Coordinates of C-alpha atoms and ligand atoms in Angstrom, one line a residue:
M1186 CA 0.0 0.0 0.0
P1187 CA 1.4 3.4 -0.9
E1188 CA 2.5 5.5 2.1
G1189 CA 0.2 8.1 3.6
T1190 CA -3.0 7.0 2.0
A1191 CA -6.2 8.2 3.7
K1192 CA -7.0 4.6 4.6
N1193 CA -3.7 4.1 6.2
M1194 CA -3.8 7.2 8.3
A1195 CA -7.3 6.7 9.3
A1196 CA -6.6 3.2 10.5
G1197 CA -3.9 4.6 12.7
D1198 CA -2.2 1.3 12.3
A1199 CA 0.8 1.4 14.7
Q1200 CA 2.7 -0.9 12.5
D1201 CA 2.9 1.9 9.9
L1202 CA 4.1 4.4 12.4
T1203 CA 7.4 5.1 14.1
D1204 CA 8.5 7.5 16.7
G1205 CA 11.5 9.5 17.9
F1206 CA 12.6 6.8 20.2
H1207 CA 12.9 4.3 17.4
L1208 CA 14.3 6.7 14.8
I1209 CA 17.2 7.5 17.0
I1210 CA 17.9 3.8 17.6
D1211 CA 17.6 3.1 13.9
A1212 CA 19.8 6.0 13.0
L1213 CA 22.5 4.8 15.4
K1214 CA 22.3 1.2 14.2
L1215 CA 22.3 2.2 10.5
N1216 CA 25.7 3.9 11.2
G1217 CA 27.2 1.0 13.1
L1218 CA 27.0 2.7 16.5
A1219 CA 26.1 -0.3 18.6
T1220 CA 27.2 0.7 22.1
I1221 CA 25.8 3.4 24.4
Y1222 CA 27.5 4.4 27.7
G1223 CA 25.2 6.4 30.0
V1224 CA 23.1 6.9 33.0
P1225 CA 19.2 6.6 32.8
G1226 CA 16.6 9.0 34.0
I1227 CA 13.9 11.4 32.7
P1228 CA 13.6 11.7 29.7
I1229 CA 15.8 8.9 28.4
T1230 CA 15.0 5.9 30.6
D1231 CA 12.7 4.3 28.1
F1232 CA 15.0 5.1 25.2
G1233 CA 17.8 3.1 26.9
R1234 CA 15.4 0.2 27.4
M1235 CA 14.3 0.3 23.8
A1236 CA 17.8 0.6 22.6
Q1237 CA 18.8 -2.5 24.6
A1238 CA 15.8 -4.4 23.3
A1239 CA 16.8 -3.4 19.8
G1240 CA 20.2 -5.0 20.1
I1241 CA 22.3 -2.0 21.1
R1242 CA 24.6 -2.7 24.0
V1243 CA 23.6 -0.1 26.7
L1244 CA 26.1 0.1 29.6
S1245 CA 24.6 1.9 32.6
F1246 CA 27.2 3.8 34.8
R1247 CA 27.0 5.3 38.2
H1248 CA 28.1 8.8 37.1
E1249 CA 27.8 10.4 33.6
Q1250 CA 31.4 11.6 33.6
N1251 CA 32.7 8.0 33.7
A1252 CA 30.2 7.0 31.0
G1253 CA 31.6 9.9 29.0
Y1254 CA 35.2 8.9 29.4
A1255 CA 34.2 5.4 28.4
A1256 CA 32.6 6.8 25.2
A1257 CA 35.6 9.0 24.5
I1258 CA 38.1 6.1 24.7
A1259 CA 35.7 3.9 22.7
G1260 CA 36.0 6.5 20.0
Y1261 CA 39.8 6.5 20.2
L1262 CA 39.9 2.7 20.0
T1263 CA 37.4 2.2 17.2
K1264 CA 37.6 5.4 15.1
K1265 CA 33.8 5.5 15.4
P1266 CA 32.1 8.0 17.7
G1267 CA 31.6 6.7 21.2
I1268 CA 28.0 7.5 22.4
C1269 CA 27.3 8.9 25.8
L1270 CA 23.7 9.2 26.9
T1271 CA 22.6 11.5 29.8
V1272 CA 19.6 13.2 31.3
S1273 CA 19.2 17.0 31.2
A1274 CA 21.0 19.7 33.1
P1275 CA 23.1 18.0 35.8
G1276 CA 23.5 14.8 33.8
F1277 CA 24.4 16.8 30.7
L1278 CA 26.9 18.8 32.7
N1279 CA 28.5 15.7 34.1
G1280 CA 28.8 14.3 30.6
L1281 CA 30.1 17.5 29.2
T1282 CA 33.4 17.3 30.9
A1283 CA 34.1 14.1 29.0
L1284 CA 33.0 15.6 25.7
A1285 CA 35.3 18.5 26.3
H1286 CA 38.1 16.1 27.1
A1287 CA 37.3 14.0 24.0
T1288 CA 37.4 17.1 21.8
T1289 CA 40.7 18.3 23.3
N1290 CA 42.2 14.9 22.7
C1291 CA 40.6 14.6 19.2
F1292 CA 38.7 11.5 20.1
P1293 CA 35.4 11.0 18.2
M1294 CA 32.5 11.1 20.7
I1295 CA 28.9 12.2 20.7
L1296 CA 27.2 13.3 23.8
M1297 CA 23.4 12.8 23.5
S1298 CA 21.4 14.4 26.3
G1299 CA 17.7 14.7 26.9
S1300 CA 16.5 18.2 27.5
S1301 CA 13.5 19.9 29.0
E1302 CA 10.6 21.8 27.4
R1303 CA 12.0 24.4 25.0
E1304 CA 9.2 26.9 25.6
I1305 CA 9.7 26.8 29.3
V1306 CA 13.5 26.7 29.3
D1307 CA 13.7 29.6 26.9
L1308 CA 11.4 31.7 29.0
Q1309 CA 13.3 30.6 32.1
Q1310 CA 10.1 29.5 33.8
G1311 CA 11.7 26.9 36.0
D1312 CA 11.2 23.6 34.2
Y1313 CA 12.4 20.3 35.7
E1314 CA 16.2 20.3 35.1
E1315 CA 16.0 23.5 33.2
M1316 CA 19.1 24.6 31.3
D1317 CA 20.0 26.0 27.9
Q1318 CA 22.3 23.0 27.2
L1319 CA 22.8 23.8 23.5
A1320 CA 24.4 27.2 24.2
I1321 CA 26.7 25.8 26.9
A1322 CA 27.8 22.8 24.8
K1323 CA 28.7 24.9 21.8
T1324 CA 31.8 26.3 23.5
M1325 CA 33.1 22.9 24.4
C1326 CA 33.1 20.8 21.3
K1327 CA 33.2 21.0 17.5
A1328 CA 29.5 21.4 17.0
A1329 CA 26.2 21.2 18.9
Y1330 CA 22.8 20.5 17.3
R1331 CA 19.3 20.3 18.6
V1332 CA 16.7 18.1 17.0
L1333 CA 13.1 19.4 17.2
H1334 CA 11.4 17.1 14.7
A1335 CA 11.4 13.4 14.4
Q1336 CA 12.0 13.7 10.6
D1337 CA 15.3 15.4 11.3
I1338 CA 16.8 12.7 13.5
G1339 CA 18.4 10.9 10.6
I1340 CA 20.2 14.0 9.4
A1341 CA 21.1 15.1 12.9
V1342 CA 22.8 11.8 13.8
A1343 CA 24.7 11.9 10.5
R1344 CA 25.9 15.5 11.1
A1345 CA 27.1 14.5 14.6
I1346 CA 29.4 11.8 13.2
P1347 CA 32.2 11.5 14.0
G1348 CA 32.1 14.1 16.8
G1349 CA 33.1 15.7 19.2
V1350 CA 29.5 16.8 19.0
Y1351 CA 26.7 17.4 21.3
L1352 CA 23.2 16.3 20.3
D1353 CA 20.3 17.9 22.2
L1354 CA 17.3 15.7 22.3
P1355 CA 14.2 17.5 23.8
A1356 CA 11.9 15.2 25.8
K1357 CA 9.1 15.9 23.3
L1358 CA 11.1 14.5 20.4
F1359 CA 11.1 11.0 21.7
G1360 CA 7.4 10.6 21.5
Q1361 CA 6.8 12.3 18.2
V1362 CA 5.2 10.0 15.7
M1363 CA 5.6 9.8 12.0
N1364 CA 4.9 7.4 9.1
A1365 CA 7.3 4.5 9.4
E1366 CA 8.2 4.4 5.7
A1367 CA 8.9 8.2 5.6
G1368 CA 10.9 7.7 8.8
R1369 CA 13.0 5.0 7.3
K1370 CA 13.7 7.2 4.3
S1371 CA 14.7 10.1 6.5
L1372 CA 17.6 8.1 8.0
V1373 CA 21.1 8.9 6.6
K1374 CA 24.0 6.4 6.5
V1375 CA 27.3 8.3 6.6
V1376 CA 29.3 7.0 3.7
D1377 CA 32.8 8.1 4.8
A1378 CA 33.1 10.1 8.0
A1379 CA 36.8 10.6 7.7
P1380 CA 37.9 10.3 4.1
A1381 CA 41.6 9.8 3.3
Q1382 CA 43.3 13.2 3.2
I1383 CA 46.2 12.8 0.8
P1384 CA 49.1 15.1 1.6
A1385 CA 50.4 17.4 -1.2
P1386 CA 53.3 15.6 -3.0
S1387 CA 55.4 18.8 -2.7
S1388 CA 55.0 18.8 1.1
V1389 CA 56.0 15.1 1.2
K1390 CA 59.2 15.8 -0.8
R1391 CA 60.0 18.8 1.3
A1392 CA 59.7 16.8 4.5
L1393 CA 61.8 14.0 3.2
D1394 CA 64.5 16.4 2.0
V1395 CA 64.7 17.9 5.5
L1396 CA 64.8 14.5 7.1
K1397 CA 67.5 13.3 4.7
S1398 CA 69.6 16.3 5.6
A1399 CA 69.6 15.4 9.3
K1400 CA 72.7 14.3 11.2
R1401 CA 70.7 13.6 14.3
P1402 CA 67.1 12.9 13.4
L1403 CA 64.3 12.1 15.8
I1404 CA 60.8 10.9 15.1
V1405 CA 58.1 11.7 17.7
L1406 CA 55.0 9.5 17.6
G1407 CA 51.8 10.9 19.1
K1408 CA 48.5 9.3 19.9
G1409 CA 47.2 10.7 16.6
A1410 CA 49.5 8.2 15.0
A1411 CA 48.2 5.4 17.2
Y1412 CA 44.6 6.5 16.4
A1413 CA 45.2 6.2 12.7
Q1414 CA 45.5 2.4 12.9
A1415 CA 48.2 2.6 10.2
D1416 CA 50.5 0.5 12.4
D1417 CA 52.3 -1.5 9.7
A1418 CA 53.0 1.6 7.5
I1419 CA 54.3 3.6 10.5
R1420 CA 56.6 0.8 11.6
A1421 CA 57.9 0.3 8.1
F1422 CA 58.6 4.0 7.8
V1423 CA 60.3 4.4 11.1
E1424 CA 62.5 1.3 10.4
R1425 CA 63.3 2.6 6.9
T1426 CA 64.6 5.9 8.3
G1427 CA 66.6 4.1 11.0
A1428 CA 66.0 7.2 13.2
P1429 CA 65.5 7.0 17.0
F1430 CA 61.8 7.4 17.8
L1431 CA 60.1 8.7 20.9
P1432 CA 56.6 7.6 21.6
M1433 CA 54.3 9.9 23.5
S1434 CA 52.5 8.1 26.3
M1435 CA 49.5 6.7 24.4
A1436 CA 51.7 6.0 21.3
K1437 CA 53.8 3.6 23.3
G1438 CA 53.5 0.1 21.7
L1439 CA 52.9 1.5 18.2
L1440 CA 56.4 0.0 17.8
P1441 CA 57.4 -2.1 20.9
D1442 CA 59.1 -0.1 23.6
T1443 CA 61.9 -2.7 23.3
H1444 CA 62.5 -1.9 19.6
P1445 CA 66.2 -1.1 19.0
Q1446 CA 65.3 2.4 17.7
C1447 CA 63.1 3.3 20.7
A1448 CA 64.5 6.3 22.5
G1449 CA 61.9 6.3 25.3
A1450 CA 64.6 5.7 27.9
A1451 CA 66.8 8.4 26.4
R1452 CA 64.2 11.1 26.2
S1453 CA 66.2 14.0 27.5
T1454 CA 69.2 13.2 25.2
V1455 CA 67.2 13.0 22.0
L1456 CA 65.2 16.1 22.7
K1457 CA 68.4 18.1 23.4
D1458 CA 70.7 16.7 20.8
S1459 CA 68.5 16.0 17.8
D1460 CA 68.8 18.4 14.8
V1461 CA 65.7 17.4 12.9
V1462 CA 62.5 16.4 14.6
M1463 CA 59.6 14.8 12.7
M1464 CA 56.4 14.9 14.7
I1465 CA 53.8 12.3 13.5
G1466 CA 50.4 12.8 15.0
A1467 CA 51.9 14.6 18.0
R1468 CA 51.3 18.2 18.9
L1469 CA 53.9 20.6 20.2
N1470 CA 52.0 21.4 23.4
W1471 CA 53.0 21.5 27.0
L1472 CA 53.7 17.8 27.0
L1473 CA 56.7 18.6 24.7
S1474 CA 57.6 21.8 26.4
H1475 CA 56.1 23.7 23.4
G1476 CA 59.1 22.7 21.3
K1477 CA 61.4 25.1 23.0
G1478 CA 63.3 25.9 26.2
K1479 CA 65.9 24.1 28.1
N1480 CA 64.5 20.6 27.5
W1481 CA 65.2 21.1 23.8
G1482 CA 68.7 22.2 24.2
D1483 CA 70.6 25.1 22.4
A1484 CA 71.4 23.5 19.1
P1485 CA 69.3 24.8 16.2
K1486 CA 66.5 22.4 15.4
K1487 CA 64.2 21.9 12.4
F1488 CA 60.7 20.6 12.9
I1489 CA 58.8 18.6 10.4
Q1490 CA 55.1 18.1 11.5
V1491 CA 52.7 15.5 10.1
D1492 CA 49.1 16.1 11.2
I1493 CA 45.6 16.0 9.9
E1494 CA 44.9 19.4 11.4
P1495 CA 46.5 22.3 9.5
K1496 CA 46.0 24.6 12.6
E1497 CA 48.7 22.6 14.4
M1498 CA 51.3 23.9 12.1
D1499 CA 53.5 26.7 13.5
S1500 CA 51.4 26.5 16.7
N1501 CA 54.5 27.1 19.0
V1502 CA 57.6 27.1 16.8
E1503 CA 58.4 27.3 13.1
I1504 CA 57.6 24.2 11.2
V1505 CA 60.0 24.0 8.3
A1506 CA 58.1 21.1 6.6
P1507 CA 54.4 20.9 7.4
V1508 CA 52.7 17.8 6.0
V1509 CA 48.9 17.9 6.3
G1510 CA 46.9 14.8 5.7
D1511 CA 45.7 11.7 7.6
I1512 CA 48.6 9.9 9.2
G1513 CA 48.0 6.7 7.2
S1514 CA 48.1 8.5 3.9
C1515 CA 51.1 10.7 4.9
V1516 CA 53.2 7.8 6.1
Q1517 CA 52.4 5.8 3.0
A1518 CA 53.3 8.8 0.8
F1519 CA 56.7 8.9 2.6
L1520 CA 57.3 5.2 2.0
D1521 CA 56.4 5.6 -1.7
A1522 CA 58.6 8.6 -2.1
M1523 CA 61.6 7.2 -0.3
G1524 CA 62.0 4.4 -2.8
G1525 CA 64.6 1.7 -2.2
K1526 CA 67.6 3.8 -1.5
W1527 CA 67.4 5.7 1.8
A1528 CA 70.6 6.1 3.7
P1529 CA 70.0 5.1 7.3
S1530 CA 70.5 7.6 10.1
P1531 CA 74.2 8.3 10.9
A1532 CA 75.5 5.5 13.1
E1533 CA 77.3 7.9 15.4
W1534 CA 74.0 9.3 16.4
T1535 CA 72.0 6.1 16.7
N1536 CA 74.8 4.4 18.6
A1537 CA 75.0 7.4 21.0
V1538 CA 71.2 7.2 21.6
R1539 CA 71.4 3.5 22.1
A1540 CA 74.2 3.7 24.6
K1541 CA 72.3 6.4 26.6
R1542 CA 69.2 4.2 26.6
E1543 CA 71.1 1.1 27.8
E1544 CA 72.8 3.1 30.5
N1545 CA 69.4 4.4 31.8
V1546 CA 67.8 1.0 31.6
A1547 CA 70.7 -0.6 33.5
K1548 CA 70.5 2.1 36.1
M1549 CA 66.8 1.4 36.7
A1550 CA 66.9 -2.4 36.6
P1551 CA 68.0 -3.1 40.2
R1552 CA 65.3 -0.6 41.5
L1553 CA 62.6 -2.6 39.7
M1554 CA 63.6 -5.8 41.4
N1555 CA 63.7 -4.4 45.0
N1556 CA 61.6 -6.2 47.6
N1557 CA 61.1 -3.3 50.0
I1558 CA 58.1 -3.5 52.4
P1559 CA 56.2 -1.2 52.3
M1560 CA 56.6 -1.2 48.5
D1561 CA 58.0 1.8 46.7
Y1562 CA 56.8 2.7 43.2
H1563 CA 59.7 0.9 41.4
G1564 CA 59.3 -2.4 43.3
A1565 CA 55.6 -2.5 42.5
L1566 CA 55.9 -1.3 39.0
G1567 CA 58.7 -3.8 38.3
V1568 CA 56.2 -6.6 38.9
L1569 CA 53.6 -5.0 36.6
R1570 CA 56.2 -4.5 33.9
T1571 CA 57.0 -8.2 33.8
I1572 CA 53.3 -9.1 33.8
I1573 CA 52.6 -6.9 30.8
Q1574 CA 55.7 -8.3 29.0
E1575 CA 54.2 -11.8 29.6
R1576 CA 50.6 -10.7 28.6
P1577 CA 51.1 -8.0 26.0
D1578 CA 47.5 -8.1 24.8
T1579 CA 46.4 -6.7 28.2
I1580 CA 45.3 -3.1 28.0
L1581 CA 47.0 -0.8 30.5
V1582 CA 44.9 2.1 31.9
N1583 CA 47.0 4.5 34.0
E1584 CA 46.3 7.6 36.0
G1585 CA 47.7 9.4 39.0
A1586 CA 50.8 11.6 39.5
N1587 CA 53.8 9.5 40.6
T1588 CA 51.7 6.4 39.7
L1589 CA 51.3 7.8 36.2
D1590 CA 54.7 9.3 35.5
L1591 CA 56.7 6.3 36.9
A1592 CA 54.5 3.6 35.3
R1593 CA 54.8 5.4 31.9
G1594 CA 58.5 5.1 32.1
V1595 CA 58.7 1.6 33.7
I1596 CA 56.0 -0.5 31.9
D1597 CA 57.0 -1.4 28.4
I1598 CA 54.1 -1.7 25.9
Y1599 CA 54.4 -4.1 23.0
K1600 CA 51.3 -3.5 20.8
P1601 CA 49.5 -0.5 19.5
R1602 CA 46.7 1.2 21.5
K1603 CA 47.4 -0.9 24.6
R1604 CA 48.2 2.1 26.8
L1605 CA 45.4 4.5 27.7
D1606 CA 45.8 7.4 30.1
V1607 CA 45.1 10.9 31.2
G1608 CA 45.6 12.4 27.7
T1609 CA 46.3 16.0 26.8
W1610 CA 44.8 17.6 30.0
G1611 CA 46.4 15.2 32.5
I1612 CA 42.9 14.6 33.7
M1613 CA 42.1 12.5 36.8
G1614 CA 39.0 10.3 36.7
I1615 CA 39.4 8.6 33.3
G1616 CA 40.3 5.3 35.0
M1617 CA 37.2 3.2 35.4
G1618 CA 35.5 4.6 32.3
Q1619 CA 38.5 3.8 30.2
A1620 CA 38.8 0.4 31.7
I1621 CA 35.2 -0.5 31.1
A1622 CA 35.1 0.7 27.5
A1623 CA 38.5 -0.8 26.7
T1624 CA 37.4 -4.3 27.5
V1625 CA 33.9 -3.8 26.1
E1626 CA 35.2 -2.6 22.7
T1627 CA 38.2 -5.0 22.4
G1628 CA 37.4 -8.1 24.5
H1629 CA 40.9 -7.9 26.0
P1630 CA 41.5 -7.8 29.8
V1631 CA 42.4 -4.5 31.4
L1632 CA 45.0 -3.7 34.0
A1633 CA 44.2 -0.3 35.5
V1634 CA 47.1 1.1 37.5
E1635 CA 45.7 3.9 39.6
G1636 CA 46.9 6.4 42.2
D1637 CA 44.7 6.3 45.2
S1638 CA 43.6 9.8 44.5
A1639 CA 43.0 9.2 40.8
F1640 CA 41.0 6.1 41.6
G1641 CA 38.7 8.0 43.9
F1642 CA 37.4 10.1 41.0
S1643 CA 35.7 7.1 39.4
G1644 CA 35.9 4.4 42.1
M1645 CA 32.2 3.8 42.3
E1646 CA 32.3 2.3 38.9
V1647 CA 33.8 -0.9 40.4
E1648 CA 30.1 -1.8 40.9
T1649 CA 29.6 -1.3 37.1
I1650 CA 32.6 -3.6 36.5
C1651 CA 31.1 -6.3 38.8
R1652 CA 27.6 -5.9 37.4
Y1653 CA 28.8 -6.5 33.8
G1654 CA 31.4 -9.1 35.0
L1655 CA 34.2 -7.4 33.1
P1656 CA 37.8 -8.7 33.1
V1657 CA 39.3 -5.6 34.8
C1658 CA 42.1 -5.8 37.4
V1659 CA 42.4 -2.5 39.2
V1660 CA 45.7 -1.9 41.2
V1661 CA 45.4 1.0 43.5
F1662 CA 48.8 2.4 44.4
N1663 CA 47.8 3.4 48.0
N1664 CA 50.4 5.8 49.3
N1665 CA 47.8 7.4 51.5
G1666 CA 47.4 10.6 49.5
I1667 CA 47.9 12.9 46.6
Y1668 CA 51.7 12.7 45.6
R1669 CA 52.6 11.7 49.2
G1670 CA 50.8 10.6 52.3
T1671 CA 53.1 12.4 54.7
D1672 CA 51.9 16.0 54.6
V1673 CA 51.0 17.6 57.9
N1674 CA 48.7 20.6 58.6
T1675 CA 50.0 22.5 61.6
A1676 CA 47.3 25.2 61.7
N1677 CA 44.5 23.1 63.2
A1678 CA 43.1 19.6 63.7
D1679 CA 42.1 19.1 60.0
P1680 CA 44.3 16.7 58.0
A1681 CA 46.6 18.2 55.4
T1682 CA 45.0 18.8 52.0
T1683 CA 46.8 16.1 50.2
V1684 CA 46.5 13.2 52.7
F1685 CA 43.8 10.5 53.0
V1686 CA 42.6 8.1 55.7
T1687 CA 45.6 6.1 56.8
G1688 CA 45.5 2.4 56.0
A1689 CA 42.5 2.6 53.7
R1690 CA 41.4 -0.7 52.2
Y1691 CA 40.2 0.0 48.7
D1692 CA 40.1 -3.8 48.1
K1693 CA 37.0 -3.9 50.2
M1694 CA 35.1 -1.7 47.8
M1695 CA 35.4 -4.5 45.1
E1696 CA 34.4 -7.1 47.6
A1697 CA 31.2 -5.1 48.5
F1698 CA 30.0 -5.9 45.0
G1699 CA 31.0 -9.5 44.7
G1700 CA 34.4 -8.9 43.0
V1701 CA 37.8 -10.1 44.3
G1702 CA 39.6 -7.9 46.7
V1703 CA 43.3 -8.4 47.7
N1704 CA 45.5 -6.4 50.0
A1705 CA 49.0 -6.6 48.7
T1706 CA 51.9 -5.5 50.9
S1707 CA 54.8 -7.1 49.0
P1708 CA 55.9 -7.4 45.3
D1709 CA 55.2 -11.1 45.6
D1710 CA 51.6 -10.5 46.8
L1711 CA 51.1 -8.1 44.0
R1712 CA 52.5 -10.5 41.3
R1713 CA 50.3 -13.4 42.5
A1714 CA 47.1 -11.3 42.7
V1715 CA 47.5 -9.6 39.3
N1716 CA 48.3 -12.9 37.5
A1717 CA 45.3 -14.6 39.2
A1718 CA 43.0 -11.7 38.1
L1719 CA 44.2 -11.7 34.5
E1720 CA 44.0 -15.5 34.4
S1721 CA 40.5 -15.7 35.9
R1722 CA 39.2 -12.5 34.2
K1723 CA 37.3 -11.9 37.4
P1724 CA 36.7 -8.2 38.5
T1725 CA 39.5 -7.6 40.9
L1726 CA 40.9 -4.7 43.0
I1727 CA 44.3 -5.0 44.6
N1728 CA 45.1 -2.5 47.3
A1729 CA 48.9 -2.1 46.8
V1730 CA 50.4 -0.6 49.9
I1731 CA 53.0 1.9 48.9
D1732 CA 55.4 3.8 51.1
P1733 CA 53.7 7.2 51.8
A1734 CA 57.1 8.9 51.6
A1735 CA 58.0 7.4 48.2
G1736 CA 56.5 9.9 45.8
S1737 CA 57.3 13.5 45.0
E1738 CA 55.1 16.5 44.7
S1739 CA 53.2 16.5 41.4
G1740 CA 55.2 13.5 40.1
R1741 CA 57.4 14.6 37.2
I1742 CA 55.8 18.0 36.6
G1743 CA 56.3 19.8 39.9
N1744 CA 58.0 22.6 37.9
L1745 CA 54.5 23.6 36.7
N1746 CA 53.4 24.7 40.3
P1747 CA 53.3 28.5 40.5
Q1748 CA 55.8 30.1 42.9
S1749 CA 55.3 33.4 44.5
A1750 CA 57.6 36.1 43.2
L1751 CA 57.6 37.4 46.8
K1752 CA 58.9 34.1 48.1
K1753 CA 61.6 34.1 45.5
K1754 CA 62.7 37.6 46.5
Q1755 CA 62.9 36.7 50.2
A1756 CA 64.8 33.4 49.6
Ligands
TPW2365 C1 40.1 16.4 37.2 C2 45.1 17.5 39.9 C3 46.9 15.8 39.4 S1 47.5 14.3 39.9 C4 46.4 14.2 41.2 C5 45.5 15.3 41.3 C6 44.5 15.5 42.2 C7 46.3 13.0 42.1 C8 47.7 12.4 42.4 O1 47.6 11.5 43.5 P1 47.5 9.9 43.2 O2 48.9 9.6 42.6 O3 46.5 9.6 42.1 O4 47.2 9.3 44.5 P2 50.3 9.5 43.4 O5 50.9 8.2 43.1 O6 51.2 10.6 43.0 O7 50.0 9.6 44.9 N1 41.4 17.2 39.2 C9 41.4 16.7 37.9 N2 42.5 16.5 37.3 C10 43.7 16.7 37.9 N3 44.8 16.5 37.2 C11 43.8 17.2 39.2 C12 42.6 17.4 39.8 C13 45.8 16.2 40.2
MG2366 MG1 48.5 8.6 45.9

């Protein structure tokens, strides 16, 4: 029967009608978006149920921020937008932090939030959870769209892909009814959300000419390179150049940290002494001291930058050879243009870097084998380092200050996208959201190495981990505080601002929800417990008791703390 006939409409046959609920679900499914991370409530509770019934995996969290971090890292791991679903005003704001984080890190993510009655919100008449969410979201992401009519759902979801985008879904939208056939036709399947961006051949040649001229070349790999999933081409390119490479933290494992060209353990040497630096999917932001200053040494340096985003060029220092395109296409273009004859990097340089690296590794080795009780960071991390070496498919999630900085240096990663962490902002709280999404999206077990403070930001999600029975092993580095557990407040009876309850037992949190809890006071305890967890795939939390005096203020970035000019004068 042709659509919209009088008979059809008069019959009001529900089979020929669809609604906003189902159109959103159909639009997501049509675009291969099969997982939602969120928290239910008015006006999206039924939507979540219907999505689940329709075959979408809907993971309910205890706080939207954690659902949002899960969606953000799902986007990073899959190159498809991770979906976070929240209620209005407070739920939206909780999720928004994660959307802003995703946008800053260039992870594809869509935050979908229900919103209240437009007419009431816009007149500020005090609706339930009233807020002009669209206006707020616009400043935090690439784009923000509101969908007022069911027939626009298809185009709105398509426009939101790949993100970081906010989609505002007013309560009234969900219940709107339209003809089912017209609804089907209104859906849009995105054909190619991130088409290949081929770099200009002249830019490729310029970059290779500069690289060829180098006496002391360095390649810096960023998480943009890991995101690209061009692992074989990147490895082939790095190996063809013979240059030392430095992986940024989430690019570790793109080539194994044990690769002969890896300069991770000779970081300060290669930053200082290199003469040509090729950045691949890495930005010259604070994490690389903006490409200048004492970390980069005095010798003149030429930067080549390879990035999909033209705005990154010349952001902090002059880029003598900008190459704009997607990382996969750029690296392939390099390989094609290099041909068979490419002189390897000067041996004097590569040998010097290797010697420095071996010296630093040898210096660290005995510290990693120490059996001190209480454990220090190195004793505990030495154990985890061996476990990841033996189980390289495990995804490592890592946050904290000392717990982050030291684990990044100590734990070698062997495969691409197996290390997830605090990203561009150095944000605390990503831990449990990342752990959950990492195993949901990949099926691999997760080892989450968490400072006790860092863990606290998302700790309630251990219930979520137990509820879904996920293979996540959380190790809380319990040094009784932020940076150290030894601070004393002499002004009054309150504890110092950086210390927590002494002797806290985080393992009992996991036990409260039926998971396995272990209190580990020695490296041996820790080794046994982590191996058992990764073997059994049971949700596990290990309270690793760390010497409260072992850490340092702000980990490795204490220099970023402001100092009073007054204090300096007096000193
Ligand atoms: C959202 C500031 C940086 S690191 C850290 C805080 C609070 C916790 C460090 O203690 P932890 O690690 O995790 O116990 P450790 O091993 O040094 O003791 N709020 C947000 N993000 C950041 N980065 C902070 C606060 C911070
Ligand atoms: Mg701590």
